[in-house]
């Protein structure tokens, strides 16, 4: 990292500037530094800072493992909830025990601090508290970012910009809503008489409730509702606190336990989901909630932000080190973001559709339309495999150049497409699909194919692969 002092302030020259040090910013900064790039990250808040979004599902654990941080996070003093009390679809509430892996209930101030520290340890220069202002790309494709750093005025010059500023974008661009607007009203309670190991989730008539204990002994009770409904109620109740308390009074799971006191003010924030369809180009990338935001109902926002930053780090590394693969990197990242948006939009719509108030009002109906088509995954006439069965590659199967991760970069690899496949398939059991079909004896028997593939797979792996290809309709019986 080069730092020059000039009459008008300091100039930092770096390869990548990351704006925002939440989970997405810390992740992409750490990964790019470990891949050998000079990275400077700018975070406007002093850490630890308060942040809502404390429930992490067990699916976050493999991502933390990829980051090399799983032991550190699991070893910290976060809670591991072992049950949830849910009053959602049925007439009665249900008590669900976590039988396999448990998720985490974290203090986001501490969790985000640990992630940012790990970026620092990987060699990232962190400016904090420092606010990035609107960046400018000059004619030589160099970014200039004015930074407010205490009384100092700093300029960062960077070859590449990674925006991770969450819901507040510096780069601008068009964001499209993925669902009806949603607002969250939340407060932290002390001295409640709730069981400290359970998460509580409940569907209300025009809202849903979420509550959970936190590592510092407080309890977060949140109401998610329609901002229009809130505006309507605001005429009847005075102030945010009263609005929050009157909504909470409608929750059978939360109102009873909230015998304690509210610590601090009630807060309100936008919780609507959106996506930015232009989240990457040759000069900049948007990661985490700068790229898309999902409905909080799934408690997977942090995980989605880390995942997008992991994928983003490979795309940026490819753009910076293999310019000839930039188009593939841009396609790859854009496609993964769109897939994630679609997946979470459908998941949320399904959860909303399962609510016991599904037919009772607009709040539920406008959130429960499943938007994307579903694909037939298996062929209805899947043949039973026996050694003499002869198989052909279906006429509808094709190989198409597709951007895939190979090591730490993205390259175009021929991948299998078929109308029954939701996604293109470049590898089958870690072997390039094209290699397998190059040696595929068209019209050959199962025994011939197993023999031809024996240089790649043991027999059982060949049979499993053949079985999947037949059930997907990619291989069909030869007549
Ligand atoms: C009410 C609510 C409840 C939620 N509950 C959950 C949950 O239970 N589980 C879950 O997984 N997710 C939850 N989420 C979502 C989760 O909080 C987000 O998905 C996650 O924080 C996104 O991470 P990020 O790094 O993209 O952005 P953020 O965490 O928002 O980080 C962005 C960072 O950028 C900094 N920044 C912004 N502008 C600038 C600037 N100009 N210069 C420098 N720094 C800047 C900010 O200070 C901030 O630290 C919830 C969200 C809401 C609204």
Short mmCIF file of N, CA and C and ligand atoms in Angstrom, two decimals, residues 19-25 42-45 47 49 51-56 108 112 130-133 164-168 170 184 186 210 222 224 269-271 287-290 296 299-303 305, ligand 1:
data_model
loop_
_atom_site.label_atom_id
_atom_site.label_comp_id
_atom_site.label_asym_id
_atom_site.label_seq_id
_atom_site.Cartn_x
_atom_site.Cartn_y
_atom_site.Cartn_z
N UNK A 19 -15.63 -0.51 0.25
CA UNK A 19 -16.37 0.44 1.09
C UNK A 19 -17.38 -0.34 1.92
N UNK A 20 -17.30 -0.23 3.25
CA UNK A 20 -18.21 -0.95 4.14
C UNK A 20 -17.53 -2.16 4.74
N UNK A 21 -17.58 -2.27 6.08
CA UNK A 21 -16.90 -3.37 6.77
C UNK A 21 -17.85 -4.29 7.50
N UNK A 22 -19.08 -4.47 6.97
CA UNK A 22 -20.00 -5.47 7.52
C UNK A 22 -19.54 -6.85 7.06
N UNK A 23 -20.38 -7.89 7.24
CA UNK A 23 -19.97 -9.25 6.86
C UNK A 23 -19.50 -9.35 5.41
N UNK A 24 -20.19 -8.67 4.48
CA UNK A 24 -19.80 -8.79 3.06
C UNK A 24 -18.46 -8.10 2.81
N UNK A 25 -18.29 -6.88 3.34
CA UNK A 25 -17.06 -6.14 3.10
C UNK A 25 -15.85 -6.84 3.72
N UNK A 42 -12.78 0.73 4.01
CA UNK A 42 -13.24 1.94 4.70
C UNK A 42 -14.56 1.64 5.40
N UNK A 43 -14.60 1.81 6.72
CA UNK A 43 -15.84 1.55 7.47
C UNK A 43 -16.17 2.80 8.28
N UNK A 44 -17.40 3.26 8.14
CA UNK A 44 -17.72 4.56 8.77
C UNK A 44 -18.00 4.46 10.26
N UNK A 45 -18.43 3.27 10.74
CA UNK A 45 -18.77 3.17 12.17
C UNK A 45 -17.57 2.71 12.98
N UNK A 47 -16.26 0.21 15.73
CA UNK A 47 -16.74 -1.10 16.19
C UNK A 47 -16.35 -1.31 17.64
N UNK A 49 -20.33 -1.94 16.85
CA UNK A 49 -21.47 -1.05 16.69
C UNK A 49 -22.75 -1.90 16.74
N UNK A 51 -26.17 -3.59 15.70
CA UNK A 51 -26.69 -3.97 14.38
C UNK A 51 -27.74 -5.05 14.59
N UNK A 52 -28.87 -4.89 13.91
CA UNK A 52 -29.91 -5.92 14.00
C UNK A 52 -29.59 -7.04 13.01
N UNK A 53 -30.15 -8.24 13.22
CA UNK A 53 -29.87 -9.36 12.32
C UNK A 53 -29.02 -10.39 13.03
N UNK A 54 -29.50 -10.87 14.19
CA UNK A 54 -28.64 -11.65 15.09
C UNK A 54 -28.78 -13.15 14.98
N UNK A 55 -29.78 -13.62 14.21
CA UNK A 55 -30.00 -15.07 14.18
C UNK A 55 -29.34 -15.67 12.94
N UNK A 56 -28.42 -16.60 13.13
CA UNK A 56 -27.71 -17.20 12.00
C UNK A 56 -28.03 -18.69 11.97
N UNK A 108 -24.29 -8.78 16.96
CA UNK A 108 -23.72 -8.42 15.65
C UNK A 108 -22.54 -7.46 15.81
N UNK A 112 -19.47 -8.92 13.77
CA UNK A 112 -18.92 -8.14 12.67
C UNK A 112 -17.49 -7.69 12.99
N UNK A 130 -14.25 5.87 9.21
CA UNK A 130 -13.94 6.71 8.04
C UNK A 130 -15.08 6.55 7.03
N UNK A 131 -15.55 7.67 6.51
CA UNK A 131 -16.70 7.58 5.61
C UNK A 131 -16.28 7.80 4.17
N UNK A 132 -16.62 6.84 3.33
CA UNK A 132 -16.35 6.99 1.89
C UNK A 132 -17.42 7.87 1.27
N UNK A 133 -16.99 8.78 0.42
CA UNK A 133 -17.93 9.64 -0.30
C UNK A 133 -18.04 9.12 -1.74
N UNK A 164 -19.65 -2.49 -0.45
CA UNK A 164 -20.29 -3.38 0.54
C UNK A 164 -20.95 -2.52 1.61
N UNK A 165 -21.61 -1.45 1.16
CA UNK A 165 -22.18 -0.48 2.10
C UNK A 165 -23.61 -0.84 2.52
N UNK A 166 -24.03 -2.06 2.26
CA UNK A 166 -25.37 -2.48 2.70
C UNK A 166 -26.46 -1.79 1.89
N UNK A 167 -27.50 -1.34 2.60
CA UNK A 167 -28.66 -0.76 1.92
C UNK A 167 -28.37 0.62 1.32
N UNK A 168 -27.25 1.25 1.74
CA UNK A 168 -26.96 2.61 1.23
C UNK A 168 -25.90 2.51 0.16
N UNK A 170 -23.30 3.80 -2.70
CA UNK A 170 -22.55 4.98 -3.12
C UNK A 170 -22.51 5.07 -4.63
N UNK A 184 -39.52 -3.11 9.76
CA UNK A 184 -39.28 -3.80 11.04
C UNK A 184 -39.28 -2.77 12.16
N UNK A 186 -38.31 -2.71 16.15
CA UNK A 186 -37.69 -3.62 17.11
C UNK A 186 -37.19 -2.89 18.34
N UNK A 210 -40.98 -11.83 15.68
CA UNK A 210 -39.77 -12.64 15.89
C UNK A 210 -39.15 -12.19 17.20
N UNK A 222 -39.14 -8.24 17.72
CA UNK A 222 -39.33 -7.47 16.48
C UNK A 222 -40.69 -7.75 15.87
N UNK A 224 -42.59 -7.34 12.17
CA UNK A 224 -42.43 -7.03 10.75
C UNK A 224 -43.82 -6.79 10.18
N UNK A 269 -36.76 0.11 10.83
CA UNK A 269 -35.92 0.13 9.63
C UNK A 269 -36.60 -0.60 8.49
N UNK A 270 -36.17 -0.26 7.29
CA UNK A 270 -36.71 -0.91 6.09
C UNK A 270 -36.19 -2.36 6.05
N UNK A 271 -37.06 -3.30 5.80
CA UNK A 271 -36.63 -4.71 5.70
C UNK A 271 -37.10 -5.30 4.38
N UNK A 287 -21.40 -6.20 -3.37
CA UNK A 287 -21.54 -7.47 -2.66
C UNK A 287 -22.46 -7.29 -1.45
N UNK A 288 -23.00 -8.41 -0.94
CA UNK A 288 -23.90 -8.37 0.21
C UNK A 288 -25.14 -7.57 -0.14
N UNK A 289 -25.63 -6.80 0.84
CA UNK A 289 -26.88 -6.06 0.61
C UNK A 289 -26.71 -4.89 -0.35
N UNK A 290 -25.49 -4.62 -0.80
CA UNK A 290 -25.33 -3.66 -1.90
C UNK A 290 -25.83 -4.29 -3.19
N UNK A 296 -36.23 -11.08 5.76
CA UNK A 296 -35.62 -11.55 7.01
C UNK A 296 -36.27 -12.81 7.58
N UNK A 299 -33.97 -15.72 8.08
CA UNK A 299 -32.76 -15.51 8.89
C UNK A 299 -31.49 -15.92 8.13
N UNK A 300 -31.43 -15.60 6.85
CA UNK A 300 -30.25 -15.99 6.08
C UNK A 300 -29.55 -14.81 5.41
N UNK A 301 -29.85 -13.59 5.88
CA UNK A 301 -29.27 -12.41 5.23
C UNK A 301 -27.75 -12.35 5.35
N UNK A 302 -27.23 -12.65 6.54
CA UNK A 302 -25.78 -12.57 6.75
C UNK A 302 -25.08 -13.64 5.91
N UNK A 303 -25.68 -14.81 5.92
CA UNK A 303 -25.11 -15.92 5.15
C UNK A 303 -25.12 -15.59 3.65
N UNK A 305 -25.03 -12.62 2.39
CA UNK A 305 -24.06 -11.55 2.16
C UNK A 305 -22.64 -12.14 2.09
C1 LIG B 1 -34.92 -6.09 10.80
C2 LIG B 1 -33.91 -7.00 10.18
C3 LIG B 1 -33.67 -8.24 10.74
C4 LIG B 1 -32.72 -9.09 10.18
N1 LIG B 1 -32.52 -10.31 10.76
C5 LIG B 1 -31.57 -11.12 10.25
C6 LIG B 1 -31.29 -12.37 10.88
O1 LIG B 1 -31.90 -12.72 11.89
N2 LIG B 1 -30.32 -13.16 10.34
C7 LIG B 1 -29.61 -12.77 9.23
O2 LIG B 1 -28.75 -13.53 8.78
N3 LIG B 1 -29.85 -11.59 8.62
C8 LIG B 1 -30.79 -10.75 9.11
N4 LIG B 1 -31.00 -9.54 8.53
C9 LIG B 1 -30.18 -9.15 7.35
C10 LIG B 1 -28.72 -8.83 7.72
O3 LIG B 1 -28.65 -7.92 8.77
C11 LIG B 1 -28.02 -8.29 6.48
O4 LIG B 1 -28.25 -9.20 5.43
C12 LIG B 1 -26.50 -8.15 6.64
O5 LIG B 1 -26.18 -7.26 7.66
C13 LIG B 1 -25.90 -7.67 5.32
O6 LIG B 1 -24.51 -7.55 5.47
P1 LIG B 1 -23.70 -6.48 4.57
O7 LIG B 1 -22.27 -6.63 4.94
O8 LIG B 1 -24.10 -6.59 3.16
O9 LIG B 1 -24.24 -5.05 5.04
P2 LIG B 1 -24.18 -4.36 6.49
O10 LIG B 1 -24.12 -5.36 7.56
O11 LIG B 1 -25.30 -3.39 6.50
O12 LIG B 1 -22.79 -3.58 6.48
C14 LIG B 1 -22.61 -2.41 5.72
C15 LIG B 1 -21.52 -1.58 6.39
O13 LIG B 1 -21.18 -0.49 5.52
C16 LIG B 1 -20.91 0.65 6.33
N5 LIG B 1 -21.09 1.82 5.47
C17 LIG B 1 -22.24 2.26 4.89
N6 LIG B 1 -22.00 3.38 4.16
C18 LIG B 1 -20.67 3.64 4.28
C19 LIG B 1 -19.81 4.64 3.76
N7 LIG B 1 -20.27 5.61 2.98
N8 LIG B 1 -18.50 4.61 4.08
C20 LIG B 1 -18.01 3.64 4.89
N9 LIG B 1 -18.78 2.66 5.42
C21 LIG B 1 -20.09 2.66 5.11
C22 LIG B 1 -21.93 0.54 7.47
O14 LIG B 1 -21.50 1.26 8.61
C23 LIG B 1 -21.97 -0.98 7.71
O15 LIG B 1 -21.07 -1.37 8.75
C24 LIG B 1 -31.97 -8.68 9.04
C25 LIG B 1 -32.21 -7.43 8.46
C26 LIG B 1 -33.19 -6.60 9.02
C27 LIG B 1 -33.44 -5.25 8.36
#
